[in-house]
Every structure is written in C-alpha cells, then in structure tokens.
C-alpha cells in the first residue's frame, strides 16, 4: 500500500466546539421563557491531574504553579486564576482560559519532575454549559439522581454524576442558582437537546 | 434502586455504580502449583450466600474508586461500607 498524497487538506483545521452547529439551528432555553438560561461556555482549557494527596512535595509543587492549593475535601472545587475540581482522592480537573492550558501543563511538568504523577490535556474532550435561573434545580431533577437541594448541595461543591444517563461533572457556582456542568464532548449535543426538551412546560 | 454510600462521595444512586462480585478473593501466589480443580475454584466458584455478603463495588460515574461493602442478599440492606 502506498500512502496517497492528499492535496485538499486545509492547512488550518477550523476548531469548533461540540455545540456550534446545535446553536446555529436551535433556540436555547432562556430565563424569560423557561426560567432557566442555558449558556455554552467553550472558552476553557482542561487538564486532568493525578498524584498522591499525602505527598507534601507533590502538593507544594502544584500549588507553587497554580497559586492556590488543590481541593482536598471530596466533591469541592476552588477558584482563583483557574478552577480546580476534586474528581477523586488522587485526581483533579483544572480548567483555565482556553489556550493557557499548554503553558500551565508545561510548567507543572517542570515543577513535578521526579514525582509520580499523571497530567493529561483533556481540553478537546470536554464542554462546559452554564445553567442559571429559578427553575434549574427542577429541570436537573428530571434527569439527575443527585440531591441538589440548597440544604444539601452548596456553593463550592461539585460532583461527578449522571444527567439523563450521560456522565457529567456538576458544580454550584452561586445561589442564583448557577450550575456549571462539564460534559463529554461527544455527548454534549445529546445533553443539550435533553435540557432543551426538559425545559418545555 | 439501592442508595449506596461511597466512602468518598457519600450516598449516591445505584445507577452510578458498577458491581464487582464477591470481595476478599485473593489470587493464588503460585498458580503453577495448583491442580486444575483448585485453579477452577479460584476462577469460578463463589459463595452466593443467602444473607450477608461482602462484595466489591466501583463508583463508576463518580470518583471511580473501588470499595467493599456488606449487603444482605435477602433484604438488600447495606450494613457496612469499608
Ligand atoms: Zn465516589
């Protein structure tokens, strides 16, 4: 077999987020009509970091670069320059402005040289949707088994769970309420359609 | 539907978990030294009790950690999560 030279591959592939075409052809829920606003926020880069939470040197090496410590309390997140979500006892998701993740990954790798760790750029695999408004909890309750009552799920908490059978990371940002949900790219349109459908009265 | 207490995440719906079968089954240190019956016993034979059962679960859609809990196979009551 010989490799065929292809003359028509564009030099620069157009990078689109997973809901670009969905947003073109659909009206997304907003607070006026459905009591819930849906906002696609594709402008984040993501790094998945794993390491030993009991290793002080590991924690310090990370903190030195990020400017704040990794959340040690399960199912919480911390925000400063970047946002860091607790995913597991030795696993975190860092989100930052799209494009910055490469520089952060490079410097983290430098700081962590000699440690046992894993650092993976997962930017291409995630999409964040922001849901806000008075009806968000009611809409989510249709497809999420987590108890999102304000007495139970508070600002600063996050959780990996499911939304209508697809995996999501959900975080409560403020008491509006505003929830950020991070979805797998390949399931983003499915989830968006489900959310759109579920806001219908 | 079971409500399962993940040691890290607290009570979560059963749909977030995967089941890993009977707990405390150790792989024989030297498989070559076993008879076929002993090896088959390790691979295939399980207790399947009526009553308390120690079993492995994984929090698949959550923190992805494995843990052991004790469940009553008659009442489905989960009595212990370690
Ligand atoms: Zn868990």
PDB file of C-alpha atoms and ligand atoms in Angstrom:
ATOM      1  CA  UNK A   1       0.000   0.000   0.000  1.00  0.00           C
ATOM      2  CA  UNK A   2       1.249   3.440  -0.789  1.00  0.00           C
ATOM      3  CA  UNK A   3       0.156   6.484   1.043  1.00  0.00           C
ATOM      4  CA  UNK A   4      -1.848   8.835  -1.108  1.00  0.00           C
ATOM      5  CA  UNK A   5      -0.882  12.443  -1.016  1.00  0.00           C
ATOM      6  CA  UNK A   6      -3.946  14.497  -0.308  1.00  0.00           C
ATOM      7  CA  UNK A   7      -3.918  17.927  -1.836  1.00  0.00           C
ATOM      8  CA  UNK A   8      -7.082  19.285  -0.289  1.00  0.00           C
ATOM      9  CA  UNK A   9      -6.499  19.044   3.464  1.00  0.00           C
ATOM     10  CA  UNK A  10      -6.764  22.598   4.789  1.00  0.00           C
ATOM     11  CA  UNK A  11      -3.618  23.946   6.433  1.00  0.00           C
ATOM     12  CA  UNK A  12      -5.516  25.044   9.469  1.00  0.00           C
ATOM     13  CA  UNK A  13      -8.405  22.890  10.627  1.00  0.00           C
ATOM     14  CA  UNK A  14     -11.290  25.001  11.807  1.00  0.00           C
ATOM     15  CA  UNK A  15     -11.729  24.280  15.507  1.00  0.00           C
ATOM     16  CA  UNK A  16     -15.349  24.274  16.625  1.00  0.00           C
ATOM     17  CA  UNK A  17     -16.886  23.415  19.933  1.00  0.00           C
ATOM     18  CA  UNK A  18     -19.277  20.482  20.129  1.00  0.00           C
ATOM     19  CA  UNK A  19     -22.427  22.604  20.174  1.00  0.00           C
ATOM     20  CA  UNK A  20     -21.561  25.076  17.412  1.00  0.00           C
ATOM     21  CA  UNK A  21     -23.981  23.581  14.900  1.00  0.00           C
ATOM     22  CA  UNK A  22     -26.597  22.959  17.570  1.00  0.00           C
ATOM     23  CA  UNK A  23     -26.574  26.661  18.483  1.00  0.00           C
ATOM     24  CA  UNK A  24     -26.998  27.612  14.830  1.00  0.00           C
ATOM     25  CA  UNK A  25     -30.225  25.772  14.329  1.00  0.00           C
ATOM     26  CA  UNK A  26     -31.887  25.861  17.746  1.00  0.00           C
ATOM     27  CA  UNK A  27     -33.277  28.348  20.182  1.00  0.00           C
ATOM     28  CA  UNK A  28     -31.689  27.597  23.536  1.00  0.00           C
ATOM     29  CA  UNK A  29     -33.622  27.925  26.791  1.00  0.00           C
ATOM     30  CA  UNK A  30     -33.512  31.352  28.398  1.00  0.00           C
ATOM     31  CA  UNK A  31     -34.807  32.616  31.706  1.00  0.00           C
ATOM     32  CA  UNK A  32     -37.660  34.592  30.156  1.00  0.00           C
ATOM     33  CA  UNK A  33     -39.413  31.668  28.544  1.00  0.00           C
ATOM     34  CA  UNK A  34     -38.414  28.732  30.691  1.00  0.00           C
ATOM     35  CA  UNK A  35     -36.981  30.013  33.972  1.00  0.00           C
ATOM     36  CA  UNK A  36     -33.607  28.564  33.010  1.00  0.00           C
ATOM     37  CA  UNK A  37     -30.852  30.100  30.949  1.00  0.00           C
ATOM     38  CA  UNK A  38     -28.511  27.817  29.039  1.00  0.00           C
ATOM     39  CA  UNK A  39     -25.154  29.261  28.089  1.00  0.00           C
ATOM     40  CA  UNK A  40     -22.466  27.325  26.240  1.00  0.00           C
ATOM     41  CA  UNK A  41     -19.031  28.283  27.512  1.00  0.00           C
ATOM     42  CA  UNK A  42     -16.417  26.748  25.211  1.00  0.00           C
ATOM     43  CA  UNK A  43     -13.603  29.107  26.219  1.00  0.00           C
ATOM     44  CA  UNK A  44     -11.854  26.813  28.713  1.00  0.00           C
ATOM     45  CA  UNK A  45      -8.886  24.514  28.553  1.00  0.00           C
ATOM     46  CA  UNK A  46      -8.794  21.417  30.774  1.00  0.00           C
ATOM     47  CA  UNK A  47      -6.039  19.422  32.437  1.00  0.00           C
ATOM     48  CA  UNK A  48      -6.528  16.181  34.316  1.00  0.00           C
ATOM     49  CA  UNK A  49      -4.011  15.833  37.139  1.00  0.00           C
ATOM     50  CA  UNK A  50      -3.369  12.782  39.300  1.00  0.00           C
ATOM     51  CA  UNK A  51      -0.911  12.406  42.152  1.00  0.00           C
ATOM     52  CA  UNK A  52      -0.508  11.350  45.765  1.00  0.00           C
ATOM     53  CA  UNK A  53      -2.538  13.695  48.035  1.00  0.00           C
ATOM     54  CA  UNK A  54      -0.412  12.618  51.014  1.00  0.00           C
ATOM     55  CA  UNK A  55       2.821  13.664  49.332  1.00  0.00           C
ATOM     56  CA  UNK A  56       3.545  17.183  50.629  1.00  0.00           C
ATOM     57  CA  UNK A  57       6.157  17.792  47.965  1.00  0.00           C
ATOM     58  CA  UNK A  58       3.674  16.938  45.219  1.00  0.00           C
ATOM     59  CA  UNK A  59       1.051  19.282  46.687  1.00  0.00           C
ATOM     60  CA  UNK A  60       3.565  22.083  47.066  1.00  0.00           C
ATOM     61  CA  UNK A  61       4.926  21.673  43.566  1.00  0.00           C
ATOM     62  CA  UNK A  62       1.392  22.043  42.201  1.00  0.00           C
ATOM     63  CA  UNK A  63       0.449  24.908  44.476  1.00  0.00           C
ATOM     64  CA  UNK A  64       3.584  26.782  43.506  1.00  0.00           C
ATOM     65  CA  UNK A  65       2.427  26.883  39.902  1.00  0.00           C
ATOM     66  CA  UNK A  66      -1.318  27.321  40.402  1.00  0.00           C
ATOM     67  CA  UNK A  67      -1.149  29.900  43.166  1.00  0.00           C
ATOM     68  CA  UNK A  68      -3.670  28.006  45.244  1.00  0.00           C
ATOM     69  CA  UNK A  69      -3.900  24.544  46.711  1.00  0.00           C
ATOM     70  CA  UNK A  70      -5.662  21.514  45.274  1.00  0.00           C
ATOM     71  CA  UNK A  71      -9.030  20.935  46.963  1.00  0.00           C
ATOM     72  CA  UNK A  72      -8.587  18.089  49.431  1.00  0.00           C
ATOM     73  CA  UNK A  73     -12.215  17.899  50.550  1.00  0.00           C
ATOM     74  CA  UNK A  74     -14.104  15.419  48.338  1.00  0.00           C
ATOM     75  CA  UNK A  75     -16.553  16.910  45.847  1.00  0.00           C
ATOM     76  CA  UNK A  76     -15.482  20.524  46.218  1.00  0.00           C
ATOM     77  CA  UNK A  77     -13.761  22.982  43.896  1.00  0.00           C
ATOM     78  CA  UNK A  78     -11.558  26.025  44.389  1.00  0.00           C
ATOM     79  CA  UNK A  79     -11.377  29.047  42.118  1.00  0.00           C
ATOM     80  CA  UNK A  80      -8.713  31.668  41.669  1.00  0.00           C
ATOM     81  CA  UNK A  81      -6.796  32.173  38.429  1.00  0.00           C
ATOM     82  CA  UNK A  82      -8.012  28.723  37.475  1.00  0.00           C
ATOM     83  CA  UNK A  83     -10.694  26.434  38.788  1.00  0.00           C
ATOM     84  CA  UNK A  84      -9.730  23.069  40.240  1.00  0.00           C
ATOM     85  CA  UNK A  85     -12.383  20.406  40.750  1.00  0.00           C
ATOM     86  CA  UNK A  86     -11.933  17.395  43.040  1.00  0.00           C
ATOM     87  CA  UNK A  87     -12.633  14.288  40.947  1.00  0.00           C
ATOM     88  CA  UNK A  88     -11.284  11.593  43.250  1.00  0.00           C
ATOM     89  CA  UNK A  89      -8.905  11.275  46.211  1.00  0.00           C
ATOM     90  CA  UNK A  90      -5.920  11.473  43.854  1.00  0.00           C
ATOM     91  CA  UNK A  91      -7.467  13.138  40.819  1.00  0.00           C
ATOM     92  CA  UNK A  92      -8.361  16.715  39.898  1.00  0.00           C
ATOM     93  CA  UNK A  93      -9.661  18.609  36.876  1.00  0.00           C
ATOM     94  CA  UNK A  94      -8.157  22.009  36.231  1.00  0.00           C
ATOM     95  CA  UNK A  95      -9.978  24.453  33.990  1.00  0.00           C
ATOM     96  CA  UNK A  96      -8.415  27.637  32.737  1.00  0.00           C
ATOM     97  CA  UNK A  97      -8.772  30.149  29.917  1.00  0.00           C
ATOM     98  CA  UNK A  98      -8.623  28.313  26.584  1.00  0.00           C
ATOM     99  CA  UNK A  99      -5.044  28.365  25.314  1.00  0.00           C
ATOM    100  CA  UNK A 100      -3.403  28.723  28.727  1.00  0.00           C
ATOM    101  CA  UNK A 101      -3.561  25.001  29.467  1.00  0.00           C
ATOM    102  CA  UNK A 102      -0.478  24.233  27.392  1.00  0.00           C
ATOM    103  CA  UNK A 103       1.707  26.706  29.236  1.00  0.00           C
ATOM    104  CA  UNK A 104       0.359  25.527  32.622  1.00  0.00           C
ATOM    105  CA  UNK A 105       0.912  21.896  31.686  1.00  0.00           C
ATOM    106  CA  UNK A 106       4.471  22.655  30.659  1.00  0.00           C
ATOM    107  CA  UNK A 107       5.278  24.426  33.902  1.00  0.00           C
ATOM    108  CA  UNK A 108       3.509  21.843  36.044  1.00  0.00           C
ATOM    109  CA  UNK A 109       5.507  19.122  34.346  1.00  0.00           C
ATOM    110  CA  UNK A 110       8.687  21.049  35.101  1.00  0.00           C
ATOM    111  CA  UNK A 111       7.685  21.510  38.766  1.00  0.00           C
ATOM    112  CA  UNK A 112       6.667  17.872  39.092  1.00  0.00           C
ATOM    113  CA  UNK A 113       9.785  16.353  37.569  1.00  0.00           C
ATOM    114  CA  UNK A 114      10.814  13.405  39.726  1.00  0.00           C
ATOM    115  CA  UNK A 115       7.362  12.964  41.257  1.00  0.00           C
ATOM    116  CA  UNK A 116       4.929  10.185  40.483  1.00  0.00           C
ATOM    117  CA  UNK A 117       2.052  11.928  38.712  1.00  0.00           C
ATOM    118  CA  UNK A 118      -0.128  11.975  35.638  1.00  0.00           C
ATOM    119  CA  UNK A 119      -1.006  15.113  33.698  1.00  0.00           C
ATOM    120  CA  UNK A 120      -3.215  14.928  30.619  1.00  0.00           C
ATOM    121  CA  UNK A 121      -4.573  17.708  28.438  1.00  0.00           C
ATOM    122  CA  UNK A 122      -8.245  16.812  28.049  1.00  0.00           C
ATOM    123  CA  UNK A 123      -9.367  20.112  26.517  1.00  0.00           C
ATOM    124  CA  UNK A 124     -10.723  18.529  23.348  1.00  0.00           C
ATOM    125  CA  UNK A 125     -12.924  16.123  25.262  1.00  0.00           C
ATOM    126  CA  UNK A 126     -14.941  18.481  27.452  1.00  0.00           C
ATOM    127  CA  UNK A 127     -17.573  21.150  27.077  1.00  0.00           C
ATOM    128  CA  UNK A 128     -18.957  23.371  29.810  1.00  0.00           C
ATOM    129  CA  UNK A 129     -22.567  24.507  29.882  1.00  0.00           C
ATOM    130  CA  UNK A 130     -23.744  27.098  32.393  1.00  0.00           C
ATOM    131  CA  UNK A 131     -27.325  26.781  33.647  1.00  0.00           C
ATOM    132  CA  UNK A 132     -28.896  29.522  35.719  1.00  0.00           C
ATOM    133  CA  UNK A 133     -32.305  30.669  36.840  1.00  0.00           C
ATOM    134  CA  UNK A 134     -35.057  29.749  39.247  1.00  0.00           C
ATOM    135  CA  UNK A 135     -36.076  26.517  37.504  1.00  0.00           C
ATOM    136  CA  UNK A 136     -32.641  24.923  37.092  1.00  0.00           C
ATOM    137  CA  UNK A 137     -32.986  22.546  40.036  1.00  0.00           C
ATOM    138  CA  UNK A 138     -36.378  21.381  38.783  1.00  0.00           C
ATOM    139  CA  UNK A 139     -35.066  20.749  35.270  1.00  0.00           C
ATOM    140  CA  UNK A 140     -31.983  18.888  36.501  1.00  0.00           C
ATOM    141  CA  UNK A 141     -34.087  16.802  38.872  1.00  0.00           C
ATOM    142  CA  UNK A 142     -35.756  15.230  35.828  1.00  0.00           C
ATOM    143  CA  UNK A 143     -32.522  13.548  34.816  1.00  0.00           C
ATOM    144  CA  UNK A 144     -30.102  13.651  37.749  1.00  0.00           C
ATOM    145  CA  UNK A 145     -30.286  11.408  40.807  1.00  0.00           C
ATOM    146  CA  UNK A 146     -28.187  13.753  42.938  1.00  0.00           C
ATOM    147  CA  UNK A 147     -29.934  15.696  45.701  1.00  0.00           C
ATOM    148  CA  UNK A 148     -29.396  19.295  44.567  1.00  0.00           C
ATOM    149  CA  UNK A 149     -31.474  20.880  47.315  1.00  0.00           C
ATOM    150  CA  UNK A 150     -29.692  24.023  48.614  1.00  0.00           C
ATOM    151  CA  UNK A 151     -29.540  22.468  52.071  1.00  0.00           C
ATOM    152  CA  UNK A 152     -27.534  19.533  50.696  1.00  0.00           C
ATOM    153  CA  UNK A 153     -25.627  20.785  47.650  1.00  0.00           C
ATOM    154  CA  UNK A 154     -23.965  24.103  48.428  1.00  0.00           C
ATOM    155  CA  UNK A 155     -21.914  26.726  46.599  1.00  0.00           C
ATOM    156  CA  UNK A 156     -18.377  25.406  46.218  1.00  0.00           C
ATOM    157  CA  UNK A 157     -19.478  21.798  45.913  1.00  0.00           C
ATOM    158  CA  UNK A 158     -19.100  19.705  42.796  1.00  0.00           C
ATOM    159  CA  UNK A 159     -19.898  16.110  41.899  1.00  0.00           C
ATOM    160  CA  UNK A 160     -19.379  13.664  39.126  1.00  0.00           C
ATOM    161  CA  UNK A 161     -22.690  12.013  38.407  1.00  0.00           C
ATOM    162  CA  UNK A 162     -25.056  11.391  35.509  1.00  0.00           C
ATOM    163  CA  UNK A 163     -27.519  13.572  33.628  1.00  0.00           C
ATOM    164  CA  UNK A 164     -30.046  11.610  31.617  1.00  0.00           C
ATOM    165  CA  UNK A 165     -27.627   8.654  31.557  1.00  0.00           C
ATOM    166  CA  UNK A 166     -24.585  10.589  30.344  1.00  0.00           C
ATOM    167  CA  UNK A 167     -21.674  11.438  32.652  1.00  0.00           C
ATOM    168  CA  UNK A 168     -21.341  14.970  33.916  1.00  0.00           C
ATOM    169  CA  UNK A 169     -19.387  16.994  36.405  1.00  0.00           C
ATOM    170  CA  UNK A 170     -21.711  19.458  38.101  1.00  0.00           C
ATOM    171  CA  UNK A 171     -20.713  22.411  40.287  1.00  0.00           C
ATOM    172  CA  UNK A 172     -22.787  25.028  42.081  1.00  0.00           C
ATOM    173  CA  UNK A 173     -21.287  28.458  41.333  1.00  0.00           C
ATOM    174  CA  UNK A 174     -23.713  30.757  43.134  1.00  0.00           C
ATOM    175  CA  UNK A 175     -27.141  30.815  44.749  1.00  0.00           C
ATOM    176  CA  UNK A 176     -28.978  32.284  41.722  1.00  0.00           C
ATOM    177  CA  UNK A 177     -28.660  29.306  41.323  1.00  0.00           C
ATOM    178  CA  UNK A 178     -25.934  28.984  38.709  1.00  0.00           C
ATOM    179  CA  UNK A 179     -24.698  25.482  37.913  1.00  0.00           C
ATOM    180  CA  UNK A 180     -21.771  24.684  35.658  1.00  0.00           C
ATOM    181  CA  UNK A 181     -21.902  21.272  34.061  1.00  0.00           C
ATOM    182  CA  UNK A 182     -18.926  19.773  32.261  1.00  0.00           C
ATOM    183  CA  UNK A 183     -19.956  17.213  29.664  1.00  0.00           C
ATOM    184  CA  UNK A 184     -18.131  14.796  27.437  1.00  0.00           C
ATOM    185  CA  UNK A 185     -17.801  16.436  24.049  1.00  0.00           C
ATOM    186  CA  UNK A 186     -19.403  13.535  22.209  1.00  0.00           C
ATOM    187  CA  UNK A 187     -22.461  13.629  24.488  1.00  0.00           C
ATOM    188  CA  UNK A 188     -22.800  17.425  24.590  1.00  0.00           C
ATOM    189  CA  UNK A 189     -25.427  17.711  21.878  1.00  0.00           C
ATOM    190  CA  UNK A 190     -27.439  14.848  23.358  1.00  0.00           C
ATOM    191  CA  UNK A 191     -27.368  16.581  26.771  1.00  0.00           C
ATOM    192  CA  UNK A 192     -28.202  19.979  25.272  1.00  0.00           C
ATOM    193  CA  UNK A 193     -31.185  18.527  23.410  1.00  0.00           C
ATOM    194  CA  UNK A 194     -32.292  16.785  26.581  1.00  0.00           C
ATOM    195  CA  UNK A 195     -32.037  20.073  28.522  1.00  0.00           C
ATOM    196  CA  UNK A 196     -33.875  21.941  25.791  1.00  0.00           C
ATOM    197  CA  UNK A 197     -36.636  19.356  25.804  1.00  0.00           C
ATOM    198  CA  UNK A 198     -36.812  19.259  29.600  1.00  0.00           C
ATOM    199  CA  UNK A 199     -37.399  22.995  29.921  1.00  0.00           C
ATOM    200  CA  UNK A 200     -40.632  22.739  27.927  1.00  0.00           C
ATOM    201  CA  UNK A 201     -43.651  23.160  30.111  1.00  0.00           C
TER     202      UNK A 201
ATOM    203  CA  UNK B   1     -32.976   1.084  43.432  1.00  0.00           C
ATOM    204  CA  UNK B   2     -30.220   0.977  46.041  1.00  0.00           C
ATOM    205  CA  UNK B   3     -28.750   4.019  47.704  1.00  0.00           C
ATOM    206  CA  UNK B   4     -25.070   3.188  48.085  1.00  0.00           C
ATOM    207  CA  UNK B   5     -22.719   5.018  50.410  1.00  0.00           C
ATOM    208  CA  UNK B   6     -19.476   5.750  48.563  1.00  0.00           C
ATOM    209  CA  UNK B   7     -16.681   6.145  51.151  1.00  0.00           C
ATOM    210  CA  UNK B   8     -15.582   9.303  49.306  1.00  0.00           C
ATOM    211  CA  UNK B   9     -18.764  10.822  47.890  1.00  0.00           C
ATOM    212  CA  UNK B  10     -21.470   9.770  50.339  1.00  0.00           C
ATOM    213  CA  UNK B  11     -24.878   8.367  49.395  1.00  0.00           C
ATOM    214  CA  UNK B  12     -25.374   8.020  45.639  1.00  0.00           C
ATOM    215  CA  UNK B  13     -27.845   6.263  43.421  1.00  0.00           C
ATOM    216  CA  UNK B  14     -27.081   2.671  42.387  1.00  0.00           C
ATOM    217  CA  UNK B  15     -27.014   3.743  38.712  1.00  0.00           C
ATOM    218  CA  UNK B  16     -23.674   5.493  39.353  1.00  0.00           C
ATOM    219  CA  UNK B  17     -22.005   2.240  40.436  1.00  0.00           C
ATOM    220  CA  UNK B  18     -20.697  -0.934  38.921  1.00  0.00           C
ATOM    221  CA  UNK B  19     -20.789  -4.282  40.681  1.00  0.00           C
ATOM    222  CA  UNK B  20     -17.592  -6.262  41.137  1.00  0.00           C
ATOM    223  CA  UNK B  21     -18.748  -9.503  42.715  1.00  0.00           C
ATOM    224  CA  UNK B  22     -17.644 -11.221  45.894  1.00  0.00           C
ATOM    225  CA  UNK B  23     -14.916  -9.458  47.890  1.00  0.00           C
ATOM    226  CA  UNK B  24     -11.762 -10.849  49.508  1.00  0.00           C
ATOM    227  CA  UNK B  25     -10.809 -13.246  46.724  1.00  0.00           C
ATOM    228  CA  UNK B  26      -7.023 -13.338  46.573  1.00  0.00           C
ATOM    229  CA  UNK B  27      -5.191 -14.559  43.502  1.00  0.00           C
ATOM    230  CA  UNK B  28      -3.106 -17.614  44.421  1.00  0.00           C
ATOM    231  CA  UNK B  29       0.547 -16.660  44.778  1.00  0.00           C
ATOM    232  CA  UNK B  30       1.761 -19.554  42.666  1.00  0.00           C
ATOM    233  CA  UNK B  31      -0.857 -20.640  40.078  1.00  0.00           C
ATOM    234  CA  UNK B  32       1.500 -23.216  38.550  1.00  0.00           C
ATOM    235  CA  UNK B  33       1.451 -25.200  41.769  1.00  0.00           C
ATOM    236  CA  UNK B  34      -2.340 -25.613  41.733  1.00  0.00           C
ATOM    237  CA  UNK B  35      -4.388 -28.506  40.428  1.00  0.00           C
ATOM    238  CA  UNK B  36      -6.997 -27.751  37.753  1.00  0.00           C
ATOM    239  CA  UNK B  37      -9.697 -28.098  40.414  1.00  0.00           C
ATOM    240  CA  UNK B  38      -8.005 -25.562  42.691  1.00  0.00           C
ATOM    241  CA  UNK B  39      -7.493 -23.115  39.830  1.00  0.00           C
ATOM    242  CA  UNK B  40     -11.108 -23.501  38.692  1.00  0.00           C
ATOM    243  CA  UNK B  41     -12.215 -22.964  42.268  1.00  0.00           C
ATOM    244  CA  UNK B  42     -10.343 -19.663  42.372  1.00  0.00           C
ATOM    245  CA  UNK B  43     -11.634 -18.568  38.959  1.00  0.00           C
ATOM    246  CA  UNK B  44     -15.264 -19.624  39.035  1.00  0.00           C
ATOM    247  CA  UNK B  45     -16.587 -20.751  42.386  1.00  0.00           C
ATOM    248  CA  UNK B  46     -18.366 -18.128  44.502  1.00  0.00           C
ATOM    249  CA  UNK B  47     -20.229 -18.346  47.807  1.00  0.00           C
ATOM    250  CA  UNK B  48     -23.626 -16.924  46.738  1.00  0.00           C
ATOM    251  CA  UNK B  49     -24.958 -16.824  50.311  1.00  0.00           C
ATOM    252  CA  UNK B  50     -28.487 -16.188  51.433  1.00  0.00           C
ATOM    253  CA  UNK B  51     -27.885 -13.327  53.839  1.00  0.00           C
ATOM    254  CA  UNK B  52     -24.835 -11.183  54.470  1.00  0.00           C
ATOM    255  CA  UNK B  53     -22.433 -10.879  51.540  1.00  0.00           C
ATOM    256  CA  UNK B  54     -19.191  -8.904  51.317  1.00  0.00           C
ATOM    257  CA  UNK B  55     -18.906  -7.534  47.802  1.00  0.00           C
ATOM    258  CA  UNK B  56     -16.950  -5.092  45.633  1.00  0.00           C
ATOM    259  CA  UNK B  57     -18.433  -2.017  44.023  1.00  0.00           C
ATOM    260  CA  UNK B  58     -16.910   0.744  41.915  1.00  0.00           C
ATOM    261  CA  UNK B  59     -18.178   4.312  41.835  1.00  0.00           C
ATOM    262  CA  UNK B  60     -18.073   4.351  38.048  1.00  0.00           C
ATOM    263  CA  UNK B  61     -19.724   7.681  37.272  1.00  0.00           C
ATOM    264  CA  UNK B  62     -18.311   9.380  40.385  1.00  0.00           C
ATOM    265  CA  UNK B  63     -14.843   9.194  41.907  1.00  0.00           C
ATOM    266  CA  UNK B  64     -14.115   5.855  40.134  1.00  0.00           C
ATOM    267  CA  UNK B  65     -12.878   4.248  43.365  1.00  0.00           C
ATOM    268  CA  UNK B  66     -13.343   0.565  44.271  1.00  0.00           C
ATOM    269  CA  UNK B  67     -14.582  -0.296  47.752  1.00  0.00           C
ATOM    270  CA  UNK B  68     -16.093  -3.153  49.706  1.00  0.00           C
ATOM    271  CA  UNK B  69     -19.485  -3.206  51.364  1.00  0.00           C
ATOM    272  CA  UNK B  70     -21.637  -5.777  53.100  1.00  0.00           C
ATOM    273  CA  UNK B  71     -25.139  -6.347  51.744  1.00  0.00           C
ATOM    274  CA  UNK B  72     -27.920  -8.649  52.833  1.00  0.00           C
ATOM    275  CA  UNK B  73     -28.895 -10.605  49.722  1.00  0.00           C
ATOM    276  CA  UNK B  74     -32.396 -11.182  51.079  1.00  0.00           C
ATOM    277  CA  UNK B  75     -33.371  -7.702  52.254  1.00  0.00           C
ATOM    278  CA  UNK B  76     -30.869  -5.769  50.115  1.00  0.00           C
ATOM    279  CA  UNK B  77     -29.963  -3.815  53.227  1.00  0.00           C
ATOM    280  CA  UNK B  78     -26.411  -2.477  53.109  1.00  0.00           C
ATOM    281  CA  UNK B  79     -24.993  -2.942  56.577  1.00  0.00           C
ATOM    282  CA  UNK B  80     -21.390  -1.927  56.240  1.00  0.00           C
ATOM    283  CA  UNK B  81     -19.203   0.069  53.879  1.00  0.00           C
ATOM    284  CA  UNK B  82     -15.484  -0.035  54.441  1.00  0.00           C
TER     285      UNK B  82
HETATM  286 ZN1  LIG C   1     -17.344   8.141  44.977  1.00  0.00          ZN
END
